[in-house]
Every structure is written in structure tokens, then in C-alpha cells.
Tab-separated table of C-alpha atoms in Angstrom:
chain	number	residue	atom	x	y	z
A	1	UNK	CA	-18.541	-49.594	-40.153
A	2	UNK	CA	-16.632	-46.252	-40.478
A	3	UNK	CA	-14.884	-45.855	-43.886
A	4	UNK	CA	-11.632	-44.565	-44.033
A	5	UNK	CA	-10.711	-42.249	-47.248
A	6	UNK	CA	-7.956	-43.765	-49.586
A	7	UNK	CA	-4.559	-43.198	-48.970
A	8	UNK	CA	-3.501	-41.169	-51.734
A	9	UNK	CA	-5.990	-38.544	-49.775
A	10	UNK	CA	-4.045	-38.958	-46.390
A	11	UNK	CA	-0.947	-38.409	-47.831
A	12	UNK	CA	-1.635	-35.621	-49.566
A	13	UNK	CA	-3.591	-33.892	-46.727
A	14	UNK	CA	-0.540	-34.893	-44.480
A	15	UNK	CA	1.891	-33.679	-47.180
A	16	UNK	CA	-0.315	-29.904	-46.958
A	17	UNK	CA	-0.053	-29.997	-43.129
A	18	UNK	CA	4.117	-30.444	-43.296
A	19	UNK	CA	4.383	-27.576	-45.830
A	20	UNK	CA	1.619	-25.112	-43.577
A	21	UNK	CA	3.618	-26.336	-40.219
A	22	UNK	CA	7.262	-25.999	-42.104
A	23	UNK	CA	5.821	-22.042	-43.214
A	24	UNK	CA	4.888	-21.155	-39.944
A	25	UNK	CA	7.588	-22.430	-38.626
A	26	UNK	CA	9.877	-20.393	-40.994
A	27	UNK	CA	7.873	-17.099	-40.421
A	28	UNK	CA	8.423	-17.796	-36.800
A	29	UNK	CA	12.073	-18.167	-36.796
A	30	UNK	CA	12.317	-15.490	-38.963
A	31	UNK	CA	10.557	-13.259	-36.480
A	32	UNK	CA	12.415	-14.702	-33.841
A	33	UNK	CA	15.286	-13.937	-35.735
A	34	UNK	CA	14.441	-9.863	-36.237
A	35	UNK	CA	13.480	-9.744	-32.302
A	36	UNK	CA	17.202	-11.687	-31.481
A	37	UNK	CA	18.832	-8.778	-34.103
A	38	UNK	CA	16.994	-5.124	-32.847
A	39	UNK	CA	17.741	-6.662	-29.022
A	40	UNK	CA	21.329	-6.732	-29.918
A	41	UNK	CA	21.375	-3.582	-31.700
A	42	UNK	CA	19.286	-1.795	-28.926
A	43	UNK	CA	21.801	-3.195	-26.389
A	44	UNK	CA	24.832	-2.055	-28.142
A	45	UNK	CA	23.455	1.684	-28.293
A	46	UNK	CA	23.191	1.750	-24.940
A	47	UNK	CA	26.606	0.271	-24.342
A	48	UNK	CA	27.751	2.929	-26.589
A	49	UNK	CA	26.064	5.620	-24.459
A	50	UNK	CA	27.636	4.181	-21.518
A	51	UNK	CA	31.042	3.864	-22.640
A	52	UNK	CA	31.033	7.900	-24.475
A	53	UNK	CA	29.500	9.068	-20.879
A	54	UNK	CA	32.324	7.632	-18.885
A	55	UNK	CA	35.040	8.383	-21.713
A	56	UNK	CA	34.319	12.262	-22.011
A	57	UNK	CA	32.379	12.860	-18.830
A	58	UNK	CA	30.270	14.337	-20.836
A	59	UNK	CA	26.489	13.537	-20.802
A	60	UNK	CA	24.426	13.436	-24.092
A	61	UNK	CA	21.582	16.115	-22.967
A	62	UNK	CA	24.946	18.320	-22.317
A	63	UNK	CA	26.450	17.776	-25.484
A	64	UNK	CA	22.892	18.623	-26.923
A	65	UNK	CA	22.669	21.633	-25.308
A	66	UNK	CA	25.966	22.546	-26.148
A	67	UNK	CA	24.973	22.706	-29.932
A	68	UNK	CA	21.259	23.885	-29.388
A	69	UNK	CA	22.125	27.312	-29.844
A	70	UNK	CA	18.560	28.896	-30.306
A	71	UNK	CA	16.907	26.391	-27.585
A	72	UNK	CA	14.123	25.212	-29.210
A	73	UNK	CA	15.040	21.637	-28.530
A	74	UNK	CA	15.736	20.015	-32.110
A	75	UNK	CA	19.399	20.553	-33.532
A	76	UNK	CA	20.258	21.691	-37.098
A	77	UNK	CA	23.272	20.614	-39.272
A	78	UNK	CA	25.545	22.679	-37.877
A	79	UNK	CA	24.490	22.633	-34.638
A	80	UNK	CA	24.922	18.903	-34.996
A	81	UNK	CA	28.774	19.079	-35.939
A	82	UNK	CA	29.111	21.461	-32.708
A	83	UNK	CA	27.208	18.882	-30.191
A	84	UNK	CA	29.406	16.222	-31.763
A	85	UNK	CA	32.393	18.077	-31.637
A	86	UNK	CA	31.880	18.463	-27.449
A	87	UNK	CA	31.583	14.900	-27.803
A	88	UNK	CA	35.413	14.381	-29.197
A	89	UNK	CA	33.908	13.905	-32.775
A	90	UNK	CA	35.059	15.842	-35.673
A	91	UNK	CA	32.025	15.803	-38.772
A	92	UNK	CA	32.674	18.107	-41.454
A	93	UNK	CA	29.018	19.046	-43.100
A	94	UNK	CA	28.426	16.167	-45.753
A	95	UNK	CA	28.787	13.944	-42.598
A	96	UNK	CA	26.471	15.840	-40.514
A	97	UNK	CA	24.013	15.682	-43.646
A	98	UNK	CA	24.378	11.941	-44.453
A	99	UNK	CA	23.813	10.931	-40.852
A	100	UNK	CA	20.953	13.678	-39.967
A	101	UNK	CA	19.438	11.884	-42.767
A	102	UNK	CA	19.854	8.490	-41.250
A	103	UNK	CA	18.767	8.824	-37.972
A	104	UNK	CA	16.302	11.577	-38.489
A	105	UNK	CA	12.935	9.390	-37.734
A	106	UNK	CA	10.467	11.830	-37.698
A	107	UNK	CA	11.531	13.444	-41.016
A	108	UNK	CA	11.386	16.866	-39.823
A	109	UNK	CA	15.135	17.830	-40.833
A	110	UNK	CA	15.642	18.246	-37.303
A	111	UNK	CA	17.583	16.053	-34.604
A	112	UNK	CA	15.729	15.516	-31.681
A	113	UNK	CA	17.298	14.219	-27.847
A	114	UNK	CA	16.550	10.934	-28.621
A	115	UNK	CA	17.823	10.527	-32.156
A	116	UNK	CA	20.962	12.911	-30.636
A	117	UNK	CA	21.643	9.845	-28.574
A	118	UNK	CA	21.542	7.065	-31.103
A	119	UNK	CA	23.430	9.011	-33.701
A	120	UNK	CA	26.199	10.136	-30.921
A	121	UNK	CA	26.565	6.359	-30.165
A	122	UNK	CA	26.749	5.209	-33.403
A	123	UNK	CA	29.363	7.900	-34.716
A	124	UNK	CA	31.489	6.829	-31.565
A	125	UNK	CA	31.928	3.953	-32.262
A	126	UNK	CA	34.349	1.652	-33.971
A	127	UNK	CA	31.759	0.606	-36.924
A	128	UNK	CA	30.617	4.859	-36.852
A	129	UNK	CA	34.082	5.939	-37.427
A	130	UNK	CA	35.008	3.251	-40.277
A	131	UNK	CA	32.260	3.913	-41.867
A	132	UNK	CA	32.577	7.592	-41.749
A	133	UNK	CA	36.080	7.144	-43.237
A	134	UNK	CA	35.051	4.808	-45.920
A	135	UNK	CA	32.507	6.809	-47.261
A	136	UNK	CA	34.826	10.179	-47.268
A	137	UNK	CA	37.043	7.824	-49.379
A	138	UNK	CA	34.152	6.931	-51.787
A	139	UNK	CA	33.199	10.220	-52.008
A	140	UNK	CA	36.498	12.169	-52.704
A	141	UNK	CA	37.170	9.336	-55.480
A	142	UNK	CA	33.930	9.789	-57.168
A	143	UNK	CA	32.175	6.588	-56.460
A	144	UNK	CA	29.231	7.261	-54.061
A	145	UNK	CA	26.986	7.883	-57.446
A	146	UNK	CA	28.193	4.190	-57.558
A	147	UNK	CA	27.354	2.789	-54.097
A	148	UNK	CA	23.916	4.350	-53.708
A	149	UNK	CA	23.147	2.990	-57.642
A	150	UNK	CA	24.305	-0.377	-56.626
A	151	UNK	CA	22.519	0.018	-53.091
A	152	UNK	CA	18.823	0.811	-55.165
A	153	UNK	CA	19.526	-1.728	-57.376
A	154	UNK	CA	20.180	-4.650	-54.176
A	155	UNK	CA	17.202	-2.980	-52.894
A	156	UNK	CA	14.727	-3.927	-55.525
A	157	UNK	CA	15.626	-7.621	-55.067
A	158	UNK	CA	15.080	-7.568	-51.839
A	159	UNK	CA	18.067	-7.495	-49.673
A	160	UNK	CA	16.968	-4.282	-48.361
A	161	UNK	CA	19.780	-2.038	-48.068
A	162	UNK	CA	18.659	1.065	-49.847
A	163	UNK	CA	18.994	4.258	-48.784
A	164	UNK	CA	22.738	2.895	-48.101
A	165	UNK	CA	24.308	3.681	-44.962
A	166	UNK	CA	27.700	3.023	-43.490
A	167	UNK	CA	27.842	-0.559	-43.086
A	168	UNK	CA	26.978	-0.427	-47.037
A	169	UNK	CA	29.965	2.148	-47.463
A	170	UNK	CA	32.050	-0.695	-45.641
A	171	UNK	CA	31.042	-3.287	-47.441
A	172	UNK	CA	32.077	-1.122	-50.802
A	173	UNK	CA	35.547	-0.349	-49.876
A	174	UNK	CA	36.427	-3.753	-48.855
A	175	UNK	CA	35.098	-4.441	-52.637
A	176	UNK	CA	36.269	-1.848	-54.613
A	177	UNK	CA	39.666	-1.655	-52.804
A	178	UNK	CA	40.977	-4.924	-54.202
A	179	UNK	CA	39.557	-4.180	-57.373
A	180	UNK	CA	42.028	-0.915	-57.279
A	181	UNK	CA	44.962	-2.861	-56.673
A	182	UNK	CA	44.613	-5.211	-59.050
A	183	UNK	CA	44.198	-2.467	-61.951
A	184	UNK	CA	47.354	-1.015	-60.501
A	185	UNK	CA	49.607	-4.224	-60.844
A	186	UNK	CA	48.351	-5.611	-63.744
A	187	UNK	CA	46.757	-2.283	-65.657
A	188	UNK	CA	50.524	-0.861	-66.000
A	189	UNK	CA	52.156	-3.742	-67.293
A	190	UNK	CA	50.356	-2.873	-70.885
A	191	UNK	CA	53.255	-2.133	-73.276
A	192	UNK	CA	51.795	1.315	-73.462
A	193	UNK	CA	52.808	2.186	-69.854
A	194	UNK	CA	55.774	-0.817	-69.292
A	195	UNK	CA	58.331	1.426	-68.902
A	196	UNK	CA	56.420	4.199	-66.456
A	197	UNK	CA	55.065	1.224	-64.355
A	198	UNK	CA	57.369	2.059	-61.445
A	199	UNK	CA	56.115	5.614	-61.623
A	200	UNK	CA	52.803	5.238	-62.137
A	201	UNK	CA	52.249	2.431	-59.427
A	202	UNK	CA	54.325	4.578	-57.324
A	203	UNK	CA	51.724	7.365	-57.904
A	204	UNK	CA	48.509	5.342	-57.461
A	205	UNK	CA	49.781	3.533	-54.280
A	206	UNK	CA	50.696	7.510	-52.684
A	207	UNK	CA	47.374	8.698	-53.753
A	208	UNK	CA	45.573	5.718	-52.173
A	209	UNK	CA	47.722	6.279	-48.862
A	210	UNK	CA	47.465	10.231	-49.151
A	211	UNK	CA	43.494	9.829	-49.530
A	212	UNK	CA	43.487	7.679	-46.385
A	213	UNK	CA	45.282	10.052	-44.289
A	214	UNK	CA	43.456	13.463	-45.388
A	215	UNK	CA	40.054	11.836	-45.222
A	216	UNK	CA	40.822	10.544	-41.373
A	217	UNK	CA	41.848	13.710	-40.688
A	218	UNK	CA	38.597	15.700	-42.964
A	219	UNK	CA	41.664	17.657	-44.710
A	220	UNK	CA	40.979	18.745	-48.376
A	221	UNK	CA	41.510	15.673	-50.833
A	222	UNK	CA	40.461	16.441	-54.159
A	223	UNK	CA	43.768	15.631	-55.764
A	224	UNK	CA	44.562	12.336	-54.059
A	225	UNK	CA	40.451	11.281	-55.121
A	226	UNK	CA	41.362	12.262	-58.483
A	227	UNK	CA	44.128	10.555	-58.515
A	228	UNK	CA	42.882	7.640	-56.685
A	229	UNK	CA	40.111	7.875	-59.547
A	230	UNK	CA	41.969	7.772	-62.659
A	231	UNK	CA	44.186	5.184	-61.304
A	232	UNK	CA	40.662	3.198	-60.655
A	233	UNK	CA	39.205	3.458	-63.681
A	234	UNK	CA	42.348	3.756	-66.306
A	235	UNK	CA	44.359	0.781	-64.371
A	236	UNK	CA	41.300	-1.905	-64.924
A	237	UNK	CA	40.735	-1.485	-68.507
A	238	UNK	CA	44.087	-1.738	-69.269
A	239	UNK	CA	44.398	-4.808	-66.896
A	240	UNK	CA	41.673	-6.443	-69.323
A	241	UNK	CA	43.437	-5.224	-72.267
A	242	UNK	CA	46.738	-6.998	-70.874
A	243	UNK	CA	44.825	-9.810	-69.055
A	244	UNK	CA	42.975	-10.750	-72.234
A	245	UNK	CA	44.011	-9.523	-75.179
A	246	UNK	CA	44.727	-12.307	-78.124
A	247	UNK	CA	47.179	-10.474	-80.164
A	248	UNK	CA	47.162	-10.093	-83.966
A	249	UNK	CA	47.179	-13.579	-85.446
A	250	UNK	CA	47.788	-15.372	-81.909
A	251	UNK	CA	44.302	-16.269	-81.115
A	252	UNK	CA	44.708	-20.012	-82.507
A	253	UNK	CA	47.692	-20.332	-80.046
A	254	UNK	CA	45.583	-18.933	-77.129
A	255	UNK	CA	42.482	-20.616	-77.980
A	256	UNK	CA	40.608	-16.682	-77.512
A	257	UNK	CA	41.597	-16.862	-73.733
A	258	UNK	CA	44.659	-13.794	-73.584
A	259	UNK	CA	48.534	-14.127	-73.917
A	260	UNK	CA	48.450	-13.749	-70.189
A	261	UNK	CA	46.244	-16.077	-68.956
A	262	UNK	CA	46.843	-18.803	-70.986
A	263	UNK	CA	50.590	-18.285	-69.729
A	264	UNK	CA	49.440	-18.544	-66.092
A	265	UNK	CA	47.034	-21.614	-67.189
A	266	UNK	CA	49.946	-22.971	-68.878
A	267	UNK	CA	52.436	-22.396	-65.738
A	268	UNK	CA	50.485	-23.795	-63.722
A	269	UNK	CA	49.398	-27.017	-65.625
A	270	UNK	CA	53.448	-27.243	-65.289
């Protein structure tokens, strides 16, 4: 007569089996997953390198050669800018330097043919040249000490972003952009700046536009960044100061939540 264990054993043996099959199964979609993503990304490259070789008529071991100046077959920083410039695009040298040190594999300091090709593609493209623009923006307004400090930081819990590159930059300037607004429209309506609000909105709103335009066109842009800066950094703490501030004495009628938000609470409980 063949025993059988007790139950509570079966179903606990079964319940280790679903958890071991349910991992596995979640390491293999996962790797599935990463497969599915660099088969996508390998495929875009090389429509990329299609689409620059028919729009220029230029081929990429041309455009190489047209920068390899000393012929030794790797291409420095400014012989970079010159290949990319027979290409139709215009880096100035923090570019060159920010994406030599992207798609430089091999470490060397040195771009190779084959990284030549997947950095070309990438800076021709739509994502390439928004990104390129985003992080001139960042840069000439001070705040790519903030983007690579909050690309470590996403980095060490494990969303792996870190060193940051342009999608990152992207990402920032679709953040930080409405945070700039909203310092502008709100930041000058303190009583300390009421009656320049026209002004100074009209100044921060230029220098925003201004910033955009020199930075397409890599034209110097220190004053619109500074400006662009200031407006930044002055415009949200005096949006919290007008957003939240209680008042002498008024901090019973507000129940500590701000004159101005408990108006908008209040308008809209109406």
C-alpha cells in the first residue's frame, strides 16, 4: 500500500513550484524583453544610416575620412565636429565631447568607423537633434550639475540611467520647463514684484524664447541662460512664498494652507 504524504506537504511543495515556474518565467520575459528592445534599436541605426546615405549622398567611411586628417583611422574631437559637419551636422565642442563620450566603446578617447556610424545616426536623427538642443538649454541655464546629480542618484536605485545621455536631457526639459513657467506666473504676483509683473514675465518669457533660438543655432547664450536662470530659481520661491504664505495673524482663517490656495480651494468648493 503506497502512502501518500499529507496535504499540507503537497500544497506547499506545489505552492514552491508556482513561485520557481512564475521566476523563471519573469526572468524569461524579461530577457525576451531586452532581446525585443536592442533588435529595435539595432534596426533603427541602420535605418538611420540608410536614410543620412540617401539624404546627403554622402557615405559614412567618406564623411570619416573627411575628418581623419592624420589617417590613422580613429577620429579626435575636432576631427569629429568636421566629419559631422560633411554630414549636414553642426556640433560645437561640448557636443562633440558629450557624445565621443557616449559612444566611445572601447574607451580609448578615440572614435573608431564603427562607433562613427552609430554616433552619425544617432545625431541625425530626430531624437539626436532634440536632445542635442535640450541639453545646450540645460547647460547655458546652469542645470546640467542638476541632471547628471539627479541621473546618479536614479542610478543607485536601479533605473539605470547614469552616465545620463540625451533621452535623460529630454526627459529634464519636459520637467523642468513647466516648472519654469509656473515660477514665472505665479512667482511675480508677490506684492514685492506686483507692479513689474508685466516686465518681468515679459523678460523671462524672451529669455526662454531667445535661449531656444541661439542654442538651435550654437550662437553664444550666456545672457538668455542667465536670464533663463534667475527667472528659474527667483520665480519658484517666490511662487511658494505667494502660493503658501499664511499672513500675519491669518493662519486661523487659512487653516496653515496659504491665502492663495485656500482661495482656489474655496472657489472651487463654490
Amino acid at each position: 500500500m503506497i502512502r501518500r504524504p499529507p496535504r499540507s506537504t503537497l500544497s506547499s511543495s506545489s505552492a514552491a513550484s508556482d513561485v520557481y515556474k512564475r521566476q523563471v518565467s519573469t526572468q524569461s520575459t524579461g530577457k525576451a524583453f531586452q532581446v525585443t528592445m536592442a533588435g529595435i534599436q539595432q534596426r533603427l541605426l541602420l535605418l538611420a544610416l540608410c536614410l543620412m546615405a540617401t539624404c546627403t549622398g554622402l557615405e559614412f567611411p567618406q564623411a570619416f575620412s573627411a575628418g581623419d586628417a592624420n589617417a590613422d583611422g580613429k577620429l579626435s574631437k575636432k576631427e569629429l565636429r568636421v566629419s559631422m559637419d560633411a554630414l549636414g551636422v553642426r556640433m560645437n565642442k561640448n557636443d562633440a565631447l558629450f557624445s565621443s563620450s557616449i559612444f566611445d566603446v572601447n574607451s580609448d578617447n578615440r572614435i573608431d568607423l564603427g562607433e562613427f556610424e552609430e554616433l552619425a545616426a544617432f545625431e541625425a536623427s530626430g531624437a539626436g537633434s532634440i536632445g542635442r538642443l535640450c541639453r545646450r538649454i540645460l547647460e547655458a541655464a546652469g542645470a546640467t550639475g542638476l541632471v547628471e546629480g539627479a541621473a546618479y542618484y536614479l542610478d543607485r536605485i536601479g533605473l539605470a540611467v547614469s552616465p545620463a545621455g540625451y533621452g535623460f536631457y529630454t526627459c529634464a526639459t519636459l520637467v523642468l520647463l513647466p516648472l519654469y513657467l509656473l515660477g514665472v506666473f505665479f512667482g511675480w504676483k508677490h506684492e514685492w514684484f506686483i507692479k513689474l509683473r508685466a516686465y518681468l514675465s515679459a523678460a523671462c518669457v524672451g529669455g526662454l524664447l531667445a535661449l531656444i533660438l541661439f542654442a538651435q543655432f550654437d550662437l553664444p547664450n550666456d545672457i538668455p541662460g542667465y536670464v533663463v536662470m534667475f527667472g528659474f530659481v527667483l520665480g519658484n520661491l517666490f511662487a511658494l512664498e505667494y502660493l503658501f504664505d499664511d499672513g500675519t495673524g491669518k493662519k486661523k482663517r487659512t487653516k496653515g494652507k496659504g491665502r492663495q490656495v485656500a482661495k482656489m480651494m474655496a472657489g472651487k468648493r463654490k
